[in-house]
Amino acid sequence: LAKTTQPISMDSYEGQEVNITCSHNNIATNDYITWYQQFPSQGPRFIIQGYKTKVTNEVASLFIPADRKSSTLSLPRVSLSDTAVYYCLVGDMAGSGNTGKLIFGQGTTLQVKP
Amino acid sequence: DGGITQSPKYLFRKEGQNVTLSCEQNLNHDAMYWYRQDPGQGLRLIYYSQIVNDFQKGDIAEGYSVSREKKESFPLTVTSAQKNPTAFYLCASSEGAGALKTQYFGPGTRLLVL
């Protein structure tokens, strides 16, 4: 599984757009990029997943350049409740012998201030 | 409501004692996972199971044991061989194995050593 690198922490203010970038230089052809959110003392929660270009849902957008060596999670107009740890993960589709193992790095701690 | 439940929320272990953490899901998911999270760290995989009566070691299986006798249940035993068991334990499940399959996490169990 490809290793990912994210900033350890980021600060923002309410109402701003936040962009968190993840580097995954060794991403494989079959790998997808997935982001999870974790609040203190809770389990992580799926946010968004993509393969290339742009994916958008009701919570966030995911931008993936053509070389796929990085990706950017974009949170529009953050609020105090978006303060959490955000994890970027890279992995491939289930297949024979695929473990489903997700590698969670340290993630990015986002602090939203009033 | 469908989801994953973990119990207890807090668990205290005495030296030399085995303790069992419960994980139940009613999502009809085939795959289940146990992760350990230490303060300020990402999640590390302890054990996973892709199907009933089958399970595999993750990255840090030493000192832990599991069983998967029923589809909905995946209990984790922290044995006395685990010398540093204090951590936040998270159980997850997914429809099938594979990094593309969204994992749904329980609320976690915090284990403390007396």
Short mmCIF file of C-alpha atoms in Angstrom, two decimals:
data_model
loop_
_atom_site.label_atom_id
_atom_site.label_comp_id
_atom_site.label_asym_id
_atom_site.label_seq_id
_atom_site.Cartn_x
_atom_site.Cartn_y
_atom_site.Cartn_z
CA LEU A 1 0.00 0.00 0.00
CA ALA A 2 1.26 3.43 -0.90
CA LYS A 3 2.57 5.61 1.93
CA THR A 4 0.90 8.95 2.43
CA THR A 5 2.20 12.23 3.81
CA GLN A 6 -0.01 14.97 5.25
CA PRO A 7 0.60 18.11 7.32
CA ILE A 8 0.40 17.35 11.02
CA SER A 9 -1.89 20.29 11.79
CA MET A 10 -3.77 23.19 10.24
CA ASP A 11 -5.69 26.16 11.64
CA SER A 12 -8.63 27.92 10.05
CA TYR A 13 -11.47 30.27 10.90
CA GLU A 14 -15.18 29.71 10.61
CA GLY A 15 -16.56 30.34 7.15
CA GLN A 16 -13.27 29.77 5.35
CA GLU A 17 -12.52 27.09 2.79
CA VAL A 18 -9.93 24.59 3.97
CA ASN A 19 -7.71 22.56 1.67
CA ILE A 20 -5.72 19.63 3.05
CA THR A 21 -3.17 18.11 0.71
CA CYS A 22 -1.91 14.56 0.84
CA SER A 23 1.17 13.25 -0.98
CA HIS A 24 1.24 9.67 -2.26
CA ASN A 25 4.15 9.46 -4.67
CA ASN A 26 4.08 5.66 -4.93
CA ILE A 27 0.38 5.31 -5.73
CA ALA A 28 -0.35 2.27 -7.89
CA THR A 29 -2.54 2.14 -10.97
CA ASN A 30 -5.37 0.35 -9.16
CA ASP A 31 -5.26 2.50 -6.01
CA TYR A 32 -8.08 4.78 -4.96
CA ILE A 33 -7.79 7.70 -2.53
CA THR A 34 -10.05 7.81 0.50
CA TRP A 35 -10.45 10.38 3.26
CA TYR A 36 -11.78 9.74 6.76
CA GLN A 37 -12.67 12.18 9.56
CA GLN A 38 -12.23 11.43 13.25
CA PHE A 39 -13.57 13.36 16.23
CA PRO A 40 -11.97 12.86 19.66
CA SER A 41 -12.86 9.57 21.31
CA GLN A 42 -14.89 8.41 18.29
CA GLY A 43 -14.24 6.07 15.40
CA PRO A 44 -13.26 7.51 12.00
CA ARG A 45 -16.02 8.31 9.52
CA PHE A 46 -15.81 8.04 5.73
CA ILE A 47 -15.86 11.40 3.95
CA ILE A 48 -15.05 10.91 0.28
CA GLN A 49 -13.28 8.64 -2.19
CA GLY A 50 -11.92 9.17 -5.68
CA TYR A 51 -9.64 7.87 -8.43
CA LYS A 52 -8.87 10.88 -10.63
CA THR A 53 -9.94 14.45 -11.44
CA LYS A 54 -12.63 15.72 -9.09
CA VAL A 55 -15.23 14.17 -6.85
CA THR A 56 -17.81 16.15 -4.90
CA ASN A 57 -20.41 15.18 -2.34
CA GLU A 58 -22.52 17.03 0.18
CA VAL A 59 -19.63 17.26 2.62
CA ALA A 60 -16.43 17.85 0.64
CA SER A 61 -14.62 17.86 -2.68
CA LEU A 62 -11.61 15.81 -3.64
CA PHE A 63 -9.19 17.06 -6.27
CA ILE A 64 -6.75 14.63 -7.86
CA PRO A 65 -4.24 15.83 -10.50
CA ALA A 66 -3.46 13.84 -13.60
CA ASP A 67 -0.31 12.25 -12.16
CA ARG A 68 -2.27 11.18 -9.02
CA LYS A 69 0.80 11.68 -6.82
CA SER A 70 -1.16 13.96 -4.52
CA SER A 71 -4.73 14.79 -3.66
CA THR A 72 -6.48 17.69 -1.95
CA LEU A 73 -9.49 17.47 0.32
CA SER A 74 -11.50 20.68 0.20
CA LEU A 75 -13.96 21.59 2.96
CA PRO A 76 -16.15 24.58 1.99
CA ARG A 77 -17.01 27.15 4.65
CA VAL A 78 -15.86 25.24 7.71
CA SER A 79 -17.56 25.55 11.08
CA LEU A 80 -16.35 24.84 14.60
CA SER A 81 -17.82 21.34 14.31
CA ASP A 82 -15.35 20.52 11.52
CA THR A 83 -12.52 20.50 14.08
CA ALA A 84 -11.22 16.95 13.79
CA VAL A 85 -8.41 14.76 12.49
CA TYR A 86 -8.51 14.05 8.76
CA TYR A 87 -6.84 10.93 7.36
CA CYS A 88 -5.82 10.31 3.76
CA LEU A 89 -5.60 6.65 2.73
CA VAL A 90 -4.60 4.94 -0.48
CA GLY A 91 -5.51 1.39 -1.44
CA ASP A 92 -6.89 -0.83 -4.16
CA MET A 93 -10.07 -2.69 -4.95
CA ALA A 94 -10.84 -5.94 -3.20
CA GLY A 95 -9.53 -8.92 -5.02
CA SER A 96 -8.31 -12.35 -4.25
CA GLY A 97 -6.07 -12.15 -1.24
CA ASN A 98 -6.71 -8.46 -0.67
CA THR A 99 -6.82 -7.86 3.03
CA GLY A 100 -8.83 -4.69 3.08
CA LYS A 101 -6.11 -3.30 5.24
CA LEU A 102 -6.28 0.44 5.61
CA ILE A 103 -3.15 2.27 6.70
CA PHE A 104 -3.97 5.27 8.81
CA GLY A 105 -1.07 7.67 9.24
CA GLN A 106 -1.03 10.42 11.87
CA GLY A 107 -3.55 12.43 9.88
CA THR A 108 -4.03 16.20 9.85
CA THR A 109 -5.49 17.85 12.92
CA LEU A 110 -7.71 20.70 11.75
CA GLN A 111 -8.53 23.35 14.34
CA VAL A 112 -11.33 25.72 13.36
CA LYS A 113 -11.42 28.94 15.34
CA PRO A 114 -14.36 31.33 15.81
CA ASP B 1 -30.92 1.45 13.81
CA GLY B 2 -28.15 -0.26 11.90
CA GLY B 3 -24.61 0.08 13.08
CA ILE B 4 -21.72 -1.20 15.15
CA THR B 5 -21.73 -1.36 18.90
CA GLN B 6 -18.76 -1.81 21.18
CA SER B 7 -18.79 -2.52 24.86
CA PRO B 8 -17.81 -1.54 27.38
CA LYS B 9 -16.93 2.10 26.75
CA TYR B 10 -14.21 1.95 29.41
CA LEU B 11 -12.44 -1.17 30.62
CA PHE B 12 -9.90 -1.59 33.37
CA ARG B 13 -7.40 -4.43 33.38
CA LYS B 14 -5.28 -5.67 36.22
CA GLU B 15 -1.79 -6.99 35.67
CA GLY B 16 -1.81 -10.54 34.33
CA GLN B 17 -5.50 -10.47 33.49
CA ASN B 18 -7.15 -11.29 30.17
CA VAL B 19 -9.99 -9.01 29.12
CA THR B 20 -12.44 -9.27 26.23
CA LEU B 21 -13.81 -6.36 24.20
CA SER B 22 -17.13 -6.85 22.49
CA CYS B 23 -17.98 -5.80 18.92
CA GLU B 24 -21.37 -6.43 17.32
CA GLN B 25 -22.72 -5.26 13.95
CA ASN B 26 -26.18 -5.55 12.39
CA LEU B 27 -25.14 -4.26 8.97
CA ASN B 28 -24.85 -7.77 7.52
CA HIS B 29 -21.20 -7.05 6.68
CA ASP B 30 -18.85 -9.91 5.89
CA ALA B 31 -15.61 -8.22 6.94
CA MET B 32 -14.72 -7.00 10.43
CA TYR B 33 -11.59 -5.37 11.83
CA TRP B 34 -9.93 -4.42 15.11
CA TYR B 35 -7.67 -1.38 15.36
CA ARG B 36 -5.64 0.09 18.17
CA GLN B 37 -5.10 3.84 18.52
CA ASP B 38 -2.53 5.41 20.85
CA PRO B 39 -2.66 9.11 21.79
CA GLY B 40 -1.81 11.37 18.86
CA GLN B 41 -1.31 8.42 16.55
CA GLY B 42 -3.14 6.88 13.66
CA LEU B 43 -4.89 3.52 13.77
CA ARG B 44 -2.97 0.24 13.63
CA LEU B 45 -4.60 -3.00 12.53
CA ILE B 46 -4.64 -5.82 15.08
CA TYR B 47 -6.78 -8.51 13.42
CA TYR B 48 -9.29 -8.72 10.60
CA SER B 49 -11.83 -11.23 9.40
CA GLN B 50 -13.18 -11.46 5.88
CA ILE B 51 -15.71 -14.18 6.62
CA VAL B 52 -17.12 -16.23 9.49
CA ASN B 53 -14.72 -18.72 11.05
CA ASP B 54 -11.73 -17.09 9.40
CA PHE B 55 -9.44 -14.31 10.60
CA GLN B 56 -5.95 -13.01 9.88
CA LYS B 57 -3.30 -11.19 11.87
CA GLY B 58 -2.76 -7.52 11.23
CA ASP B 59 0.35 -5.49 11.96
CA ILE B 60 0.30 -5.76 15.77
CA ALA B 61 -1.41 -9.06 16.63
CA GLU B 62 0.98 -10.15 19.38
CA GLY B 63 -0.75 -10.32 22.75
CA TYR B 64 -4.24 -10.32 21.23
CA SER B 65 -6.67 -13.03 20.12
CA VAL B 66 -10.01 -13.00 18.29
CA SER B 67 -12.82 -15.30 17.24
CA ARG B 68 -15.46 -15.04 14.51
CA GLU B 69 -18.08 -17.67 15.25
CA LYS B 70 -20.97 -15.49 14.08
CA LYS B 71 -21.18 -13.00 11.24
CA GLU B 72 -22.31 -10.20 13.51
CA SER B 73 -19.77 -10.67 16.29
CA PHE B 74 -15.97 -10.24 16.44
CA PRO B 75 -14.73 -10.15 20.05
CA LEU B 76 -11.14 -9.17 20.86
CA THR B 77 -9.27 -10.60 23.85
CA VAL B 78 -6.34 -8.65 25.24
CA THR B 79 -4.16 -11.25 26.90
CA SER B 80 -1.63 -10.88 29.69
CA ALA B 81 1.06 -11.21 27.00
CA GLN B 82 0.20 -7.72 25.77
CA LYS B 83 2.54 -5.66 27.93
CA ASN B 84 1.28 -2.22 26.96
CA PRO B 85 -2.48 -2.58 26.46
CA THR B 86 -3.52 0.96 27.41
CA ALA B 87 -5.09 2.39 24.24
CA PHE B 88 -8.32 3.20 22.42
CA TYR B 89 -9.66 0.13 20.60
CA LEU B 90 -11.84 0.51 17.52
CA CYS B 91 -13.87 -2.13 15.74
CA ALA B 92 -14.99 -1.68 12.14
CA SER B 93 -16.90 -3.58 9.50
CA SER B 94 -17.32 -3.41 5.73
CA GLU B 95 -19.42 -5.15 3.08
CA GLY B 96 -16.38 -6.99 1.82
CA ALA B 97 -12.65 -6.79 2.15
CA GLY B 98 -10.65 -4.27 0.21
CA ALA B 99 -9.50 -0.72 0.71
CA LEU B 100 -12.29 0.49 -1.57
CA LYS B 101 -14.95 -0.79 0.77
CA THR B 102 -16.05 1.85 3.22
CA GLN B 103 -15.32 0.80 6.78
CA TYR B 104 -17.87 1.70 9.41
CA PHE B 105 -16.45 2.19 12.88
CA GLY B 106 -17.90 1.61 16.32
CA PRO B 107 -17.66 4.14 19.18
CA GLY B 108 -14.54 2.51 20.64
CA THR B 109 -13.45 1.03 23.95
CA ARG B 110 -10.82 2.74 26.06
CA LEU B 111 -8.71 0.20 27.94
CA LEU B 112 -6.77 1.26 31.01
CA VAL B 113 -4.38 -0.73 33.15
CA LEU B 114 -4.73 -0.58 36.95
#
